[in-house]
C-alpha positions as semicolon CSV with decimal commas, in nm:
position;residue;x (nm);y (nm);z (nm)
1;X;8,627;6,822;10,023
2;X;8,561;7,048;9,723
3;X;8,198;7,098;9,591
4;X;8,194;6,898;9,265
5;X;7,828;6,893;9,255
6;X;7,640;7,172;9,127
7;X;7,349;7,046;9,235
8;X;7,388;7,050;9,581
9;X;7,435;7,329;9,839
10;X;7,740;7,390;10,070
11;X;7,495;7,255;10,343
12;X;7,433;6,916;10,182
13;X;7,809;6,894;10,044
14;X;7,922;6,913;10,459
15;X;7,645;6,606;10,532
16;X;7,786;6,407;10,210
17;X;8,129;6,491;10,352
18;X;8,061;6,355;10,724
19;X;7,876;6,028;10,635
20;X;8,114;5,911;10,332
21;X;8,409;6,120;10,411
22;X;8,629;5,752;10,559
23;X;8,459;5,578;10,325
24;X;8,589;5,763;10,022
25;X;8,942;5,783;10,226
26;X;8,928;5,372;10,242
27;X;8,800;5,317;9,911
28;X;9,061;5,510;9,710
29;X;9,348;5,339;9,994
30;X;9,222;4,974;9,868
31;X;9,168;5,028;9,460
32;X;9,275;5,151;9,151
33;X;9,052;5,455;9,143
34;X;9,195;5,793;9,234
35;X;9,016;6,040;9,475
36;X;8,838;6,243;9,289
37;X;8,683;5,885;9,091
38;X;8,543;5,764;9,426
39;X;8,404;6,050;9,561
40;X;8,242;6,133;9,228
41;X;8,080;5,803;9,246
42;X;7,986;5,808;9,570
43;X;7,787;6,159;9,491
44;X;7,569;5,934;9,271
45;X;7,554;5,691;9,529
46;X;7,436;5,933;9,780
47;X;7,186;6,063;9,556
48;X;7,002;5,698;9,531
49;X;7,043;5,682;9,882
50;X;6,834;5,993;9,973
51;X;6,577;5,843;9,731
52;X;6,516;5,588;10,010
53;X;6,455;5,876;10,300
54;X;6,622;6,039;10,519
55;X;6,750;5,797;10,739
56;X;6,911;5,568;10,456
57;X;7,233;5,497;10,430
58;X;7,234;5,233;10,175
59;X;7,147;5,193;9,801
60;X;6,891;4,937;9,742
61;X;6,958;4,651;9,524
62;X;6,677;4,715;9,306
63;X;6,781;5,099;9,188
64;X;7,102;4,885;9,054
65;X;6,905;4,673;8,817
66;X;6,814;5,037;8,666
67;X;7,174;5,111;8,649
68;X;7,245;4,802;8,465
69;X;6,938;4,901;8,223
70;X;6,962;5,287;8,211
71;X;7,414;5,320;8,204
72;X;7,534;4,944;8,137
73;X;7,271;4,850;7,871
74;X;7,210;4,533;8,022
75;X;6,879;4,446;7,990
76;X;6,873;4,054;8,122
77;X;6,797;4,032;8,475
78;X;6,988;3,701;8,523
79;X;7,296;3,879;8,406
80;X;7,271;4,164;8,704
81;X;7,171;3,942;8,976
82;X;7,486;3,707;8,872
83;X;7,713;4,021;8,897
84;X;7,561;4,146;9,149
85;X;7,590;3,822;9,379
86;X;7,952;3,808;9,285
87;X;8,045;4,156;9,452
88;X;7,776;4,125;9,732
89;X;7,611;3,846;9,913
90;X;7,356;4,105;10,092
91;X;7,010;4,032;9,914
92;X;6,848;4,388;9,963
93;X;7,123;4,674;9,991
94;X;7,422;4,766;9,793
95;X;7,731;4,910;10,026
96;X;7,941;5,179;9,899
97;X;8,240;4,928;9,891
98;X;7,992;4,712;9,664
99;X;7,933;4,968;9,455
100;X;8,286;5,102;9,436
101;X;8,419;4,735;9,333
102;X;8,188;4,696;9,071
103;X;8,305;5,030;8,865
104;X;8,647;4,951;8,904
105;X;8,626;4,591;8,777
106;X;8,445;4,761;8,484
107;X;8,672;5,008;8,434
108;X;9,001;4,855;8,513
109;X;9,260;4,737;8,225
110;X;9,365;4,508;8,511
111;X;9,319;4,146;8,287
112;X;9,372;3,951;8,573
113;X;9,115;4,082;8,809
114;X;8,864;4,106;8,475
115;X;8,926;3,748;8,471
116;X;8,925;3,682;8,836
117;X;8,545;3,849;8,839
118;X;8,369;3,693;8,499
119;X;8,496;3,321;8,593
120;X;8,301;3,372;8,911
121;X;8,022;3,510;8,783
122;X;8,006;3,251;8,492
123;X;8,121;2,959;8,778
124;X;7,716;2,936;8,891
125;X;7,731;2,598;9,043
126;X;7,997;2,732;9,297
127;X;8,245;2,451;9,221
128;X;8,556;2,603;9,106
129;X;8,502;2,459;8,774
130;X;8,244;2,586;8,473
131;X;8,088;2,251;8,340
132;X;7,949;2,106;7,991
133;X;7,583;2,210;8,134
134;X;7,693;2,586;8,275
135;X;7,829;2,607;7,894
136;X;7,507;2,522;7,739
137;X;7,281;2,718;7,965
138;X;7,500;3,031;7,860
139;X;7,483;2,933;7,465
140;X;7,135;2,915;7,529
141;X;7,086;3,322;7,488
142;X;7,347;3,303;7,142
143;X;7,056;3,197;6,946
144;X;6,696;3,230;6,847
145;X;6,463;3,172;6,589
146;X;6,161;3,014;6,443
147;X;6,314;2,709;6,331
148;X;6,375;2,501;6,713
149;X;6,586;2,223;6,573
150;X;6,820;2,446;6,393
151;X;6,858;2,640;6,636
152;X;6,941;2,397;6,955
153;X;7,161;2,220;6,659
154;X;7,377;2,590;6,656
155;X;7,316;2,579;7,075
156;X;7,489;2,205;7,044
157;X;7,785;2,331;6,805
158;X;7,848;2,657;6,993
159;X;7,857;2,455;7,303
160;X;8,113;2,204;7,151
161;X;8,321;2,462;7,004
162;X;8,379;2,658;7,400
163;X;8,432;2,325;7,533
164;X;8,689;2,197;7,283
165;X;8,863;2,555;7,340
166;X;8,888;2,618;7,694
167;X;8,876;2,287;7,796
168;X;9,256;2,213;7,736
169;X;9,354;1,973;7,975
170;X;9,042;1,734;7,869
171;X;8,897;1,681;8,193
172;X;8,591;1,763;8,101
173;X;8,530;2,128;8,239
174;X;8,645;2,449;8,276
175;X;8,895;2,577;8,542
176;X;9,042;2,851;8,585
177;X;9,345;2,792;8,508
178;X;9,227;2,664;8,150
179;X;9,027;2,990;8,103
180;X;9,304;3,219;8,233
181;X;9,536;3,078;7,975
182;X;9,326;3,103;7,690
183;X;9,212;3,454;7,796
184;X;9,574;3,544;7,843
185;X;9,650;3,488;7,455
186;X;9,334;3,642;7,362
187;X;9,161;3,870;7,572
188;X;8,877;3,964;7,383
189;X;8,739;3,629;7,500
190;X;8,729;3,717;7,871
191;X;8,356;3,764;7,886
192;X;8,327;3,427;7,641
193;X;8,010;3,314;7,774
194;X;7,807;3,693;7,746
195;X;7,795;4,001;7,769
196;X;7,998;4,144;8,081
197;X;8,196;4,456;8,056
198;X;8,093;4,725;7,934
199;X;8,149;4,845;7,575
200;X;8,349;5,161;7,465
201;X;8,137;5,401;7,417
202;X;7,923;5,267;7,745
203;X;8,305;5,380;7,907
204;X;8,304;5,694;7,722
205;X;7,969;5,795;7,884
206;X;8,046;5,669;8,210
207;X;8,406;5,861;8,164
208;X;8,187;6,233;8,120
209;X;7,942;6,123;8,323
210;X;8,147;6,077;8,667
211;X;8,497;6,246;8,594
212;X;8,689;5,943;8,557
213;X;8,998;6,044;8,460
214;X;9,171;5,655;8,388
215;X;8,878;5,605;8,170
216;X;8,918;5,875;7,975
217;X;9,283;5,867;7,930
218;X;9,244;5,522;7,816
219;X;8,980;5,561;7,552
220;X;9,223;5,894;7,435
221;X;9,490;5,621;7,386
């Protein structure tokens, strides 16, 4: 593996190689991400990993909330731990296969798996379905102001207004399949319930940042 880190010495490069080396080689077998994407990642990975001594071999959960802050520019809390319980049920560490999933469903042009990923984070009950009360708790954060009743009367209106267009087979809530279709004809409305993916030019800094070559080729498009 070549040294793509100026940072670190041939030594160090040789101990990233040995502990990640299969993981890298399983990681790019199983996604969309070439080789040199992983292992670029996983040299940031490493580097939180050391941060947690010398015997670590996992990031913690809680240095991913600061990437969410510090490279997403997602500042809500309930918004990581929701994304982050969707790729990982472990309550304390991030795996490398954790990690790796989550910056190819952010960088992926992939609609379905986009899809696939915000429905579950957004489906918070766990039931397959997102219902007239998961709607309103999300239209909660669309508005604030001084004036309560006006604004739970826009909370009220903006909930309507989802329900009436993604609830198309009237039954009340939200499946997939009515969301899928909907996000199908328009997918600027796959992360209809807030803020998900990352913006462009949070992709064009991730793109310099960690070599990603799809990322950059699609933003050049």
């Amino acid at each position: 593996m070549s040294n793509l880190d100026a940072s670190m010495d041939t030594m160090e490069h040789s101990r990233f190689s040995a502990i990640y080396g299969p993981v890298i080689k399983k990681l790019t077998a199983c996604t969309e991400l070439n080789t040199q994407e992983v292992t670029c990642l996983m040299l940031i990975y490493y580097k939180f990993v050391k941060m947690n001594g010398p015997l670590a071999r996992k990031m913690m959960k809680k240095q991913m909330y600061q990437v969410f802050l510090s490279l997403f520019n997602v500042g809500s809390f309930k918004v990581a731990e929701r994304t982050l319980n969707t790729i990982t049920k472990d309550v304390k560490y991030i795996s490398p296969e954790a990690w790796i999933s989550l910056f190819e469903i952010f960088t992926t042009n992939n609609l379905e798996m986009r899809m696939r990923f915000a429905f579950a984070v957004y489906n918070t009950k766990g039931t397959d379905v997102i219902d007239r009360e998961q709607v309103g708790v999300a239209c909660e954060a669309f508005f604030h102001g001084d004036d309560e009743e006006e604004v739970n009367e826009l909370k009220l209106d903006m909930t309507e207004f989802i329900m009436k267009k993604f609830d198309l087979d009237k039954d009340g809530v939200i499946s997939y399949e009515d969301y899928s279709t909907v996000v199908t004809r328009q997918p600027v409305l796959v992360d209809f319930l807030g803020y998900l993916f990352p913006p462009r030019d949070v992709k064009n800094l991730m793109a310099h940042c960690i070599n990603f070559d799809t990322i950059l080729s699609s933003l050049i498009m």
